[in-house]
Coordinates of C-alpha atoms and ligand atoms in Angstrom, one line a residue:
X175 CA -55.9 77.2 -23.0
X176 CA -55.6 75.2 -26.2
X177 CA -58.0 72.4 -24.9
X178 CA -60.3 75.2 -23.9
X179 CA -60.4 76.6 -27.7
X180 CA -60.9 72.6 -28.7
X181 CA -63.8 72.4 -26.5
X182 CA -65.4 75.5 -28.0
X183 CA -65.2 74.2 -31.5
X184 CA -68.6 73.8 -33.1
X185 CA -68.1 70.3 -34.4
X186 CA -67.0 69.2 -31.0
X187 CA -69.9 70.6 -29.3
X188 CA -72.2 69.1 -31.9
X189 CA -70.5 65.6 -31.3
X190 CA -70.9 66.1 -27.5
X191 CA -74.6 66.8 -27.9
X192 CA -75.0 63.8 -30.0
X193 CA -73.3 61.5 -27.6
X194 CA -75.5 63.0 -24.8
X195 CA -78.6 62.4 -26.8
X196 CA -77.6 58.9 -27.6
X197 CA -76.8 57.9 -23.8
X198 CA -80.1 59.4 -22.7
X199 CA -81.9 57.5 -25.3
X200 CA -83.3 60.5 -27.3
X201 CA -83.4 60.1 -30.9
X202 CA -80.4 61.6 -32.6
X203 CA -81.4 64.5 -34.8
X204 CA -82.0 63.4 -38.3
X205 CA -80.4 66.6 -39.8
X206 CA -77.2 65.5 -38.3
X207 CA -77.8 61.9 -39.6
X208 CA -75.6 60.2 -36.9
X209 CA -76.1 56.8 -35.5
X210 CA -74.8 56.3 -31.7
X211 CA -71.9 54.2 -33.0
X212 CA -71.0 56.8 -35.6
X213 CA -71.2 59.5 -32.8
X214 CA -69.1 57.5 -30.4
X215 CA -66.5 57.0 -33.2
X216 CA -66.5 60.7 -33.9
X217 CA -66.1 61.5 -30.3
X218 CA -63.3 59.0 -29.8
X219 CA -61.5 60.5 -33.0
X220 CA -62.1 64.1 -31.7
X221 CA -60.7 63.1 -28.2
X222 CA -57.8 61.4 -29.8
X223 CA -57.3 64.6 -31.8
X224 CA -57.9 66.7 -28.7
X225 CA -55.0 64.7 -27.0
X226 CA -52.7 64.7 -30.2
X227 CA -53.2 68.4 -30.4
X228 CA -52.6 68.8 -26.7
X229 CA -49.3 66.9 -27.2
X230 CA -48.5 69.1 -30.2
X231 CA -49.3 72.0 -27.9
X232 CA -46.4 70.9 -25.7
X233 CA -44.3 71.9 -28.9
X234 CA -40.7 70.7 -29.5
X235 CA -38.8 68.7 -27.2
X236 CA -36.0 70.8 -25.4
X237 CA -33.1 69.5 -23.3
X238 CA -31.8 71.7 -20.7
X239 CA -28.1 71.1 -19.6
X240 CA -27.8 72.3 -16.1
X241 CA -30.3 72.8 -13.2
X242 CA -28.7 76.1 -11.7
X243 CA -30.6 79.5 -11.7
X244 CA -30.3 80.1 -15.5
X245 CA -31.3 76.4 -16.4
X246 CA -34.4 76.6 -14.1
X247 CA -35.3 79.9 -15.2
X248 CA -35.2 79.1 -18.9
X249 CA -37.4 76.1 -18.3
X250 CA -40.0 78.0 -16.4
X251 CA -40.2 80.5 -19.4
X252 CA -40.3 77.7 -22.0
X253 CA -43.0 75.9 -19.9
X254 CA -45.2 79.2 -19.7
X255 CA -44.9 79.5 -23.5
X256 CA -46.2 75.9 -24.0
X257 CA -43.0 74.1 -24.4
X258 CA -43.4 71.4 -21.6
X259 CA -41.5 68.6 -23.4
X260 CA -38.6 69.2 -21.4
X261 CA -35.7 67.2 -19.9
X262 CA -33.3 69.0 -17.5
X263 CA -30.0 67.1 -17.0
X264 CA -27.9 68.2 -14.1
X265 CA -24.5 66.9 -13.5
X266 CA -24.5 66.9 -9.7
X267 CA -27.2 65.3 -7.2
X268 CA -28.9 69.0 -6.5
X269 CA -30.6 71.8 -7.9
X270 CA -29.0 75.5 -7.6
X271 CA -25.6 75.2 -9.0
X272 CA -23.6 78.1 -7.6
X273 CA -26.1 78.8 -5.1
X274 CA -25.3 76.1 -2.5
X275 CA -25.8 76.2 1.1
X276 CA -23.2 74.0 3.3
X277 CA -23.6 73.0 7.0
X278 CA -20.5 74.3 8.8
X279 CA -19.9 74.0 12.6
X280 CA -23.7 73.8 13.1
X281 CA -24.8 76.7 11.0
X282 CA -25.8 76.7 7.3
X283 CA -23.5 78.9 5.4
X284 CA -23.5 79.9 1.6
X285 CA -20.4 78.5 -0.2
X286 CA -21.6 80.2 -3.5
X287 CA -23.7 83.2 -3.8
X288 CA -24.6 85.0 -0.7
X289 CA -25.9 88.5 -1.4
X290 CA -28.8 90.0 -3.3
X291 CA -26.6 92.5 -4.9
X292 CA -28.4 96.0 -6.1
X293 CA -31.4 96.6 -3.9
X294 CA -33.0 100.0 -3.0
X295 CA -32.5 101.8 -6.4
X296 CA -34.6 103.0 -9.4
X297 CA -35.5 99.6 -10.6
X298 CA -36.5 96.1 -8.9
X299 CA -33.9 93.4 -8.6
X300 CA -36.0 90.5 -9.7
X301 CA -34.5 88.3 -7.0
X302 CA -35.1 90.8 -4.3
X303 CA -39.0 90.3 -4.0
X304 CA -38.5 86.3 -4.2
X305 CA -35.9 86.5 -1.1
X306 CA -37.5 89.1 0.9
X307 CA -41.3 88.8 0.4
X308 CA -42.2 85.6 -1.3
X309 CA -39.7 83.1 0.5
X310 CA -38.9 85.5 3.3
X311 CA -35.4 84.4 3.6
X312 CA -33.4 85.7 6.4
X313 CA -31.2 88.5 5.2
X314 CA -29.2 91.4 6.5
X315 CA -28.2 94.6 4.9
X316 CA -24.5 94.8 4.7
X317 CA -23.0 98.0 6.1
X318 CA -19.6 99.0 4.7
X319 CA -19.7 102.4 6.1
X320 CA -17.4 101.9 9.0
X321 CA -14.7 100.5 6.7
X322 CA -12.2 103.5 7.3
X323 CA -11.9 102.6 11.2
X324 CA -11.2 98.8 10.4
X325 CA -8.1 98.6 8.2
X326 CA -5.4 96.5 10.0
X327 CA -1.8 97.0 9.7
X328 CA 0.5 93.8 9.3
X329 CA 2.2 94.8 12.4
X330 CA -0.9 94.9 14.2
X331 CA -3.8 97.5 15.2
X332 CA -5.7 99.8 12.8
X333 CA -4.6 102.6 10.7
X334 CA -5.8 106.3 11.7
X335 CA -9.4 106.4 10.5
X336 CA -8.9 109.9 9.0
X337 CA -6.0 108.7 7.1
X338 CA -7.9 105.8 5.5
X339 CA -10.9 108.0 4.8
X340 CA -8.8 110.2 2.9
X341 CA -7.5 107.5 0.7
X342 CA -10.8 106.0 0.4
X343 CA -12.2 109.3 -0.7
X344 CA -9.5 109.6 -3.4
X345 CA -10.1 105.9 -4.6
X346 CA -13.9 107.0 -5.1
X347 CA -13.2 110.2 -6.7
X348 CA -10.9 108.3 -9.3
X349 CA -13.5 105.9 -10.0
X350 CA -16.2 108.8 -10.6
X351 CA -13.6 110.2 -13.1
X352 CA -13.5 106.7 -14.4
X353 CA -17.1 106.6 -15.1
X354 CA -17.1 109.7 -16.9
X355 CA -14.2 108.5 -19.0
X356 CA -16.0 105.3 -19.7
X357 CA -19.2 107.2 -21.0
X358 CA -17.1 109.0 -23.4
X359 CA -15.1 106.1 -24.8
X360 CA -17.8 104.5 -27.2
X361 CA -19.3 107.7 -28.6
X362 CA -15.7 109.0 -29.4
X363 CA -15.0 105.6 -30.9
X364 CA -11.9 105.1 -28.7
X365 CA -11.0 101.6 -27.5
X366 CA -11.6 100.2 -24.3
X367 CA -9.1 100.2 -21.4
X368 CA -8.5 98.5 -18.3
X369 CA -9.4 100.0 -14.9
X370 CA -5.8 100.1 -14.0
X371 CA -5.1 102.2 -17.3
X372 CA -7.7 104.7 -16.1
X373 CA -6.3 104.9 -12.7
X374 CA -2.9 105.7 -14.1
X375 CA -4.5 108.4 -16.4
X376 CA -5.9 109.7 -13.1
X377 CA -2.6 109.8 -11.3
X378 CA -3.7 107.0 -9.0
X379 CA -1.4 104.3 -8.4
X380 CA -3.0 102.2 -5.8
X381 CA -0.6 99.0 -6.2
X382 CA 2.6 98.0 -4.6
X383 CA 3.9 97.3 -1.1
X384 CA 4.8 100.9 -0.3
X385 CA 1.2 101.8 -0.3
X386 CA -0.8 98.8 1.7
X387 CA -3.7 101.1 2.5
X388 CA -4.2 102.1 -1.2
X389 CA -3.8 98.6 -2.1
X390 CA -6.3 97.0 0.2
X391 CA -8.8 99.7 -0.7
X392 CA -8.4 99.1 -4.4
X393 CA -8.6 95.3 -3.8
X394 CA -11.9 95.7 -1.8
X395 CA -13.4 98.2 -4.4
X396 CA -12.4 95.8 -7.5
X397 CA -11.2 92.4 -6.8
X398 CA -13.7 91.9 -4.1
X399 CA -16.6 92.3 -6.5
X400 CA -15.1 91.4 -9.9
X401 CA -12.8 88.6 -8.6
X402 CA -10.0 89.9 -10.9
X403 CA -7.7 92.7 -10.6
X404 CA -8.0 96.2 -12.3
X405 CA -5.3 95.2 -14.7
X406 CA -7.8 92.6 -16.2
X407 CA -11.2 94.3 -15.9
X408 CA -12.8 96.3 -18.6
X409 CA -13.4 100.0 -17.8
X410 CA -16.1 100.4 -20.6
X411 CA -18.2 97.6 -19.8
X412 CA -18.0 97.6 -16.0
X413 CA -17.9 101.3 -14.8
X414 CA -20.5 102.1 -14.1
X415 CA -21.8 98.8 -13.0
X416 CA -25.2 98.1 -14.3
X417 CA -26.3 96.1 -11.4
X418 CA -25.9 99.0 -8.8
X419 CA -26.7 101.7 -11.4
X420 CA -30.0 100.0 -12.2
X421 CA -31.0 98.3 -8.9
X422 CA -29.3 100.5 -6.3
X423 CA -26.2 100.2 -3.9
X424 CA -27.2 98.2 -1.3
X425 CA -26.5 94.6 -1.0
X426 CA -28.3 92.0 1.4
X427 CA -26.4 89.1 3.0
X428 CA -28.8 85.8 2.7
X429 CA -28.3 83.6 5.9
X430 CA -31.2 81.0 6.2
X431 CA -31.5 77.5 7.1
X432 CA -33.2 76.9 3.6
X433 CA -30.3 78.5 1.8
X434 CA -30.2 81.2 -1.0
X435 CA -30.8 77.9 -3.2
X436 CA -34.3 78.0 -2.0
X437 CA -35.1 80.6 -4.7
X438 CA -34.2 78.0 -7.6
X439 CA -36.2 75.4 -6.0
X440 CA -39.0 78.0 -5.7
X441 CA -38.9 78.6 -9.4
X442 CA -38.5 75.1 -10.4
X443 CA -41.7 74.2 -8.2
X444 CA -43.6 76.4 -10.3
X445 CA -43.6 74.1 -13.3
X446 CA -41.9 70.7 -12.0
X447 CA -43.9 68.5 -10.0
X448 CA -43.1 68.6 -6.3
X449 CA -43.8 66.4 -3.4
X450 CA -45.5 67.4 0.0
X451 CA -42.0 68.5 1.2
X452 CA -41.5 70.5 -1.8
X453 CA -38.8 68.3 -3.0
X454 CA -38.8 68.1 -7.0
X455 CA -40.0 64.7 -8.1
X456 CA -40.7 65.6 -11.6
X457 CA -39.1 62.9 -14.0
X458 CA -38.2 65.6 -16.4
X459 CA -35.5 66.6 -13.9
X460 CA -32.6 64.2 -14.2
X461 CA -29.8 64.3 -11.6
X462 CA -26.3 62.9 -11.7
X463 CA -26.4 63.1 -15.4
X464 CA -23.0 64.5 -16.9
X465 CA -23.4 65.6 -20.2
X466 CA -20.2 64.8 -22.3
X467 CA -21.3 65.3 -25.9
X468 CA -23.8 67.3 -27.9
X469 CA -24.2 66.6 -31.5
X470 CA -26.3 68.9 -33.6
X471 CA -27.7 68.9 -37.0
X472 CA -30.5 70.9 -39.0
X473 CA -33.1 68.3 -37.9
X474 CA -32.4 68.0 -34.1
X475 CA -30.0 67.2 -31.4
X476 CA -28.4 64.2 -29.7
X477 CA -26.9 64.6 -26.2
X478 CA -24.9 62.0 -24.5
X479 CA -24.2 61.5 -20.9
X480 CA -21.4 60.0 -19.1
X481 CA -23.5 57.0 -18.1
X482 CA -24.0 56.4 -21.8
X483 CA -27.5 57.4 -21.9
X484 CA -28.7 59.1 -25.1
X485 CA -31.4 61.7 -25.5
X486 CA -32.7 63.1 -28.5
X487 CA -34.6 66.4 -28.9
X488 CA -35.4 69.2 -31.1
X489 CA -33.3 71.9 -29.2
X490 CA -30.7 71.9 -26.5
X491 CA -30.2 74.8 -24.0
X492 CA -26.8 74.9 -22.4
X493 CA -26.6 76.6 -19.1
X494 CA -23.1 75.6 -18.0
X495 CA -20.7 78.2 -16.8
X496 CA -18.3 79.8 -19.2
X497 CA -15.6 78.0 -17.3
X498 CA -17.1 74.6 -18.1
X499 CA -17.5 75.8 -21.8
X500 CA -13.8 76.6 -21.8
X501 CA -13.1 73.2 -20.6
X502 CA -13.2 69.9 -22.5
X503 CA -16.2 68.7 -20.4
X504 CA -18.7 68.8 -23.3
X505 CA -17.7 67.9 -26.8
X506 CA -19.8 69.4 -29.4
X507 CA -20.2 67.7 -32.7
X508 CA -19.6 69.3 -35.2
X509 CA -17.2 71.6 -33.3
X510 CA -18.3 75.1 -32.5
X511 CA -17.6 77.6 -35.1
X512 CA -14.8 79.9 -34.7
X513 CA -16.8 82.9 -33.8
X514 CA -18.4 81.3 -30.9
X515 CA -15.0 79.6 -29.5
X516 CA -13.4 83.0 -29.5
X517 CA -16.4 84.6 -27.7
X518 CA -16.2 81.7 -25.1
X519 CA -12.4 81.7 -24.6
X520 CA -12.1 85.6 -24.6
X521 CA -14.2 86.0 -21.7
X522 CA -13.1 85.3 -18.2
X523 CA -14.1 82.9 -15.6
X524 CA -12.9 84.5 -12.3
X525 CA -12.3 82.6 -8.8
X526 CA -13.8 84.2 -5.7
X527 CA -13.2 82.0 -2.6
X528 CA -15.2 82.3 0.7
X529 CA -13.4 80.8 3.4
X530 CA -15.2 80.1 6.7
X531 CA -13.2 79.8 9.8
X532 CA -14.5 78.9 13.4
X533 CA -13.1 79.7 16.7
X534 CA -13.5 78.8 20.2
X535 CA -14.3 82.3 21.3
X536 CA -14.4 85.7 19.9
X537 CA -11.3 88.0 19.7
X538 CA -12.5 90.5 17.2
X539 CA -14.7 93.6 17.6
X540 CA -18.2 93.3 16.7
X541 CA -21.3 95.5 16.6
X542 CA -22.3 98.5 14.4
X543 CA -19.6 99.5 11.8
X544 CA -17.3 96.6 12.7
X545 CA -19.0 94.0 10.2
X546 CA -16.2 94.4 7.6
X547 CA -12.4 94.7 8.1
X548 CA -9.6 94.7 6.1
X549 CA -6.0 93.4 6.2
X550 CA -3.5 95.7 4.7
X551 CA -0.8 93.3 3.7
X552 CA 2.0 94.2 1.5
X553 CA 1.2 91.3 -0.6
X554 CA -2.0 92.1 -2.7
X555 CA -5.0 90.1 -1.9
X556 CA -3.4 88.1 0.9
X557 CA -6.3 87.3 3.1
X558 CA -7.4 91.0 2.7
X559 CA -11.3 91.2 3.2
X560 CA -12.9 89.9 6.4
X561 CA -16.5 89.7 7.5
X562 CA -17.4 88.8 11.1
X563 CA -20.8 87.0 11.2
X564 CA -22.3 87.5 14.5
X565 CA -25.8 88.9 13.3
X566 CA -26.2 86.4 10.8
X567 CA -24.9 83.5 12.9
X568 CA -25.0 84.5 16.5
X569 CA -22.5 82.7 19.1
X570 CA -21.1 80.6 16.2
X571 CA -17.8 82.5 16.4
X572 CA -17.3 82.3 12.7
X573 CA -15.3 84.7 10.6
X574 CA -15.5 84.8 6.8
X575 CA -12.2 85.7 4.9
X576 CA -12.4 86.2 1.0
X577 CA -9.7 85.7 -1.6
X578 CA -9.6 85.9 -5.3
X579 CA -7.8 84.7 -8.4
X580 CA -4.4 83.7 -7.9
X581 CA -4.7 83.2 -4.3
X582 CA -7.8 81.2 -4.8
X583 CA -6.1 79.0 -7.0
X584 CA -3.0 78.7 -4.7
X585 CA -5.2 77.9 -1.9
X586 CA -7.3 75.4 -3.7
X587 CA -4.2 73.4 -4.2
X588 CA -2.9 73.3 -0.8
X589 CA -4.2 71.5 2.4
X590 CA -6.9 73.1 4.4
X591 CA -4.6 72.8 7.6
X592 CA -2.0 75.0 5.7
X593 CA -4.7 77.5 4.9
X594 CA -6.0 77.5 8.6
X595 CA -2.4 77.9 9.8
X596 CA -1.9 80.8 7.3
X597 CA -5.2 82.4 8.5
X598 CA -4.4 82.2 12.2
X599 CA -1.0 83.7 11.7
X600 CA -2.5 86.6 9.6
X601 CA -5.0 87.1 12.6
X602 CA -2.3 86.9 15.2
X603 CA -0.4 89.9 13.3
X604 CA -3.5 91.8 12.9
X605 CA -4.8 91.3 16.6
X606 CA -1.3 91.3 18.0
X607 CA -2.5 92.3 21.4
X608 CA -5.1 89.6 21.8
X609 CA -4.5 86.0 22.7
X610 CA -5.8 84.4 19.4
X611 CA -6.6 80.8 19.7
X612 CA -6.2 78.2 17.0
X613 CA -9.0 77.7 14.7
X614 CA -11.3 74.7 15.4
X615 CA -12.8 74.3 12.0
X616 CA -12.2 75.5 8.4
X617 CA -14.3 75.5 5.1
X618 CA -12.4 76.0 1.8
X619 CA -14.9 75.8 -1.2
X620 CA -13.0 74.6 -4.3
X621 CA -14.9 76.0 -7.2
X622 CA -12.1 76.3 -9.5
X623 CA -10.8 72.7 -9.3
X624 CA -14.5 71.4 -9.8
X625 CA -14.9 70.2 -13.2
X626 CA -18.7 71.2 -13.2
X627 CA -17.7 75.2 -12.5
X628 CA -14.3 75.9 -13.2
X629 CA -14.4 79.0 -11.3
X630 CA -16.9 81.3 -9.8
X631 CA -18.5 83.9 -12.0
X632 CA -17.6 85.6 -15.1
X633 CA -15.8 88.8 -15.3
X634 CA -15.5 91.1 -18.2
X635 CA -11.8 91.6 -19.4
X636 CA -10.6 94.1 -21.6
X637 CA -10.4 93.2 -25.2
X638 CA -13.9 92.1 -25.6
X639 CA -16.4 94.3 -27.1
X640 CA -20.4 94.2 -26.7
X641 CA -20.6 92.5 -30.2
X642 CA -18.2 89.8 -29.1
X643 CA -20.0 89.5 -25.6
X644 CA -23.2 89.2 -27.4
X645 CA -21.7 86.2 -29.3
X646 CA -21.7 84.2 -26.0
X647 CA -25.4 84.3 -25.9
X648 CA -26.1 83.6 -29.8
X649 CA -27.4 80.0 -30.5
X650 CA -25.4 77.8 -33.0
X651 CA -28.0 76.0 -34.9
X652 CA -30.1 74.0 -32.5
X653 CA -27.8 74.7 -29.8
X654 CA -28.9 77.4 -27.5
X655 CA -26.8 79.1 -24.6
X656 CA -27.8 80.7 -21.3
X657 CA -26.3 81.5 -18.1
X658 CA -25.0 84.5 -15.9
X659 CA -22.3 84.9 -18.4
X660 CA -24.8 85.3 -21.3
X661 CA -26.9 88.0 -19.3
X662 CA -27.5 91.1 -21.2
X663 CA -26.4 93.6 -18.6
X664 CA -25.6 91.8 -15.4
X665 CA -23.2 89.1 -15.9
X666 CA -21.7 87.5 -12.8
X667 CA -24.8 87.8 -10.7
X668 CA -27.7 85.5 -9.3
X669 CA -30.3 88.2 -11.1
X670 CA -28.1 88.0 -14.3
X671 CA -28.5 84.3 -14.5
X672 CA -32.1 84.3 -13.7
X673 CA -32.6 87.0 -16.7
X674 CA -30.5 85.3 -18.8
X675 CA -32.6 82.2 -18.5
X676 CA -35.7 84.3 -19.6
X677 CA -34.0 86.0 -22.5
X678 CA -32.3 82.7 -23.9
X679 CA -35.9 80.9 -23.6
X680 CA -37.3 83.7 -25.4
X681 CA -35.0 83.3 -28.4
X682 CA -35.7 79.5 -28.6
X683 CA -39.5 80.2 -28.5
X684 CA -39.2 82.6 -31.3
X685 CA -37.5 80.2 -33.4
X686 CA -39.8 77.2 -32.5
X687 CA -43.2 79.0 -32.5
X688 CA -42.5 81.7 -35.2
X689 CA -39.9 80.2 -37.1
X690 CA -37.8 83.3 -36.6
X691 CA -34.5 81.7 -36.0
X692 CA -32.0 84.1 -37.0
X693 CA -30.5 85.7 -34.2
X694 CA -29.2 89.3 -34.9
X695 CA -26.4 90.6 -33.1
X696 CA -26.2 94.4 -33.2
X697 CA -23.1 95.2 -35.0
X698 CA -19.9 97.0 -33.5
X699 CA -21.0 100.2 -34.4
X700 CA -25.0 99.8 -34.5
Ligands
FAD66 C1 -18.4 81.9 -4.6 C2 -19.4 82.6 -5.3 C3 -20.0 83.9 -4.8 C4 -20.9 84.3 -5.6 N1 -21.5 85.6 -5.1 C5 -22.7 86.1 -5.5 C6 -23.4 87.0 -4.9 O1 -23.2 87.2 -3.7 N2 -24.4 87.5 -5.3 C7 -24.8 87.1 -6.7 O2 -25.7 87.7 -7.3 N3 -24.2 86.2 -7.4 C8 -23.1 85.6 -6.8 N4 -22.4 84.7 -7.4 C9 -22.7 84.3 -8.9 C10 -23.8 83.5 -8.9 O3 -23.8 82.4 -8.1 C11 -24.0 83.0 -10.5 O4 -24.1 84.0 -11.4 C12 -25.4 82.2 -10.8 O5 -25.7 81.4 -9.6 C13 -24.9 81.3 -12.0 O6 -26.2 80.6 -12.4 P1 -26.0 79.9 -13.7 O7 -27.5 79.2 -13.9 O8 -25.7 80.7 -14.8 O9 -24.9 78.8 -13.5 P2 -24.6 77.5 -12.5 O10 -25.3 77.8 -11.3 O11 -23.2 77.2 -12.6 O12 -25.6 76.5 -13.1 C14 -25.1 75.5 -14.2 C15 -25.6 74.0 -13.8 O13 -24.8 73.2 -14.8 C16 -24.4 72.0 -14.2 N5 -23.2 71.3 -15.0 C17 -22.1 71.6 -15.5 N6 -21.6 71.0 -16.3 C18 -22.5 70.0 -16.7 C19 -22.6 69.0 -17.5 N7 -21.5 68.6 -18.4 N8 -23.9 68.1 -17.6 C20 -24.9 68.5 -16.9 N9 -24.9 69.7 -15.9 C21 -23.8 70.4 -15.9 C22 -23.8 72.4 -13.1 O14 -23.7 71.4 -11.9 C23 -24.9 73.7 -12.5 O15 -25.7 73.0 -11.5 C24 -21.3 83.9 -6.8 C25 -21.0 82.7 -7.3 C26 -20.0 82.0 -6.3 C27 -19.6 80.7 -6.9

């Protein structure tokens, strides 16, 4: 656009005309009084100026730390605003971060994000058209309707459907009461409370070995979504959840050979150079670069990587998880101010572990209404939520069981063989009448132990108000922050990461282009 404007400038047109005339041998207009040499010099000078101004049009140099959804989305937004002098430093050898496929027993499974969450509602989830229309990734609507028929006892067999349905209705009723209470908290100036406290106020006590059905339903409704128990999770900021309120209640399970990460590759390909096979080959994306230090001052930033490379820029955009920010992987110089450290440490990085297990044959029911089943253990969250994967992976005989929080940490620290043995034992008690074979293969992702993630997604705990949350996104001098944990409304999700990249880039663009660098956080009572 800028080059078009430049070509349109009267002085440039004149010079071009003079040059054309001199080449064609026609006498140069005396009015302009230009010799061919002078003309050529002017054209050269203008051409150089043209290139210089194009370089200037590229704007400031920005380093993006991390090539997950938010970092790639931020880079795209910056490029669209003319800020193309970018370097993206990614610690691992691939794009996508917590969107990650893995070959397991011949099928491509997702060890990170799996669902497009929030579909078929009033607003469009921005990830949905990319998945379903642009890339046409194979996906399946998850059907939780049959859940009441599929709650297994510790001693084998399922609970009576009508009984489970009654308990489920009660849990839903309490949640609706919770949403009403949540709406009243802020206007009445009352403090936040945990989901657990709200349940207690509603005379609902789903915890404890005496009520395993209530406990697993509670786990399914809360821990399975937020990866932390209701004791921890904020009522005010999580009930109702903006993702489902805005985008709809449906969730679609992505199961495609290209992986859910194809969305990140697609966005990257819109501004980074790719080869014919659509691999990003742009030198601005640098893989295997672990950032270990970020120094910042009023005049710029210096970023150091573990291989002792030094990068200088005008701004840096940090897109690593809040779990990474809570670790000492990246040293900030000077240290981040107290308000920033507090906002980082008061938020939670939760752990959600998707364990895939393969069997020589099926022994579980399948078909409509059978996709999800629960294990009502007297130990909360002990291999509680199961999914049979016949539709996405026909004949693969793979089950997915999800654990969270303390169970995730425990399981990450033990051998896969131990986990496999525990899982087979649980299945043998659930399907006590069946001949349950040993599992042939197991996949246990370890996001919590991984120093580039330190967990799976953020969860909003009690004790963090909106003002403190917004401080997570706020820049510190020339250091900008993005990532799902900085998303205005949708922390914890792929769409949150995507939108946060756009929002954080916009904050940087405002500063770089308009010199409006003061970032205003609405006050506690605004
Ligand atoms: C198990 C699991 C299940 C999930 N399920 C869903 C789901 O079904 N639906 C959904 O919407 N969301 C889900 N999520 C959440 C979703 O995946 C994330 O919200 C989103 O992908 C986060 O993107 P991000 O860019 O914020 O962070 P990341 O993807 O973590 O990107 C940050 C990048 O920074 C890199 N990095 C870290 N440290 C450094 C360093 N020092 N130097 C350089 N680079 C560094 C990392 O390698 C990473 O690539 C799930 C996540 C997990 C892990």
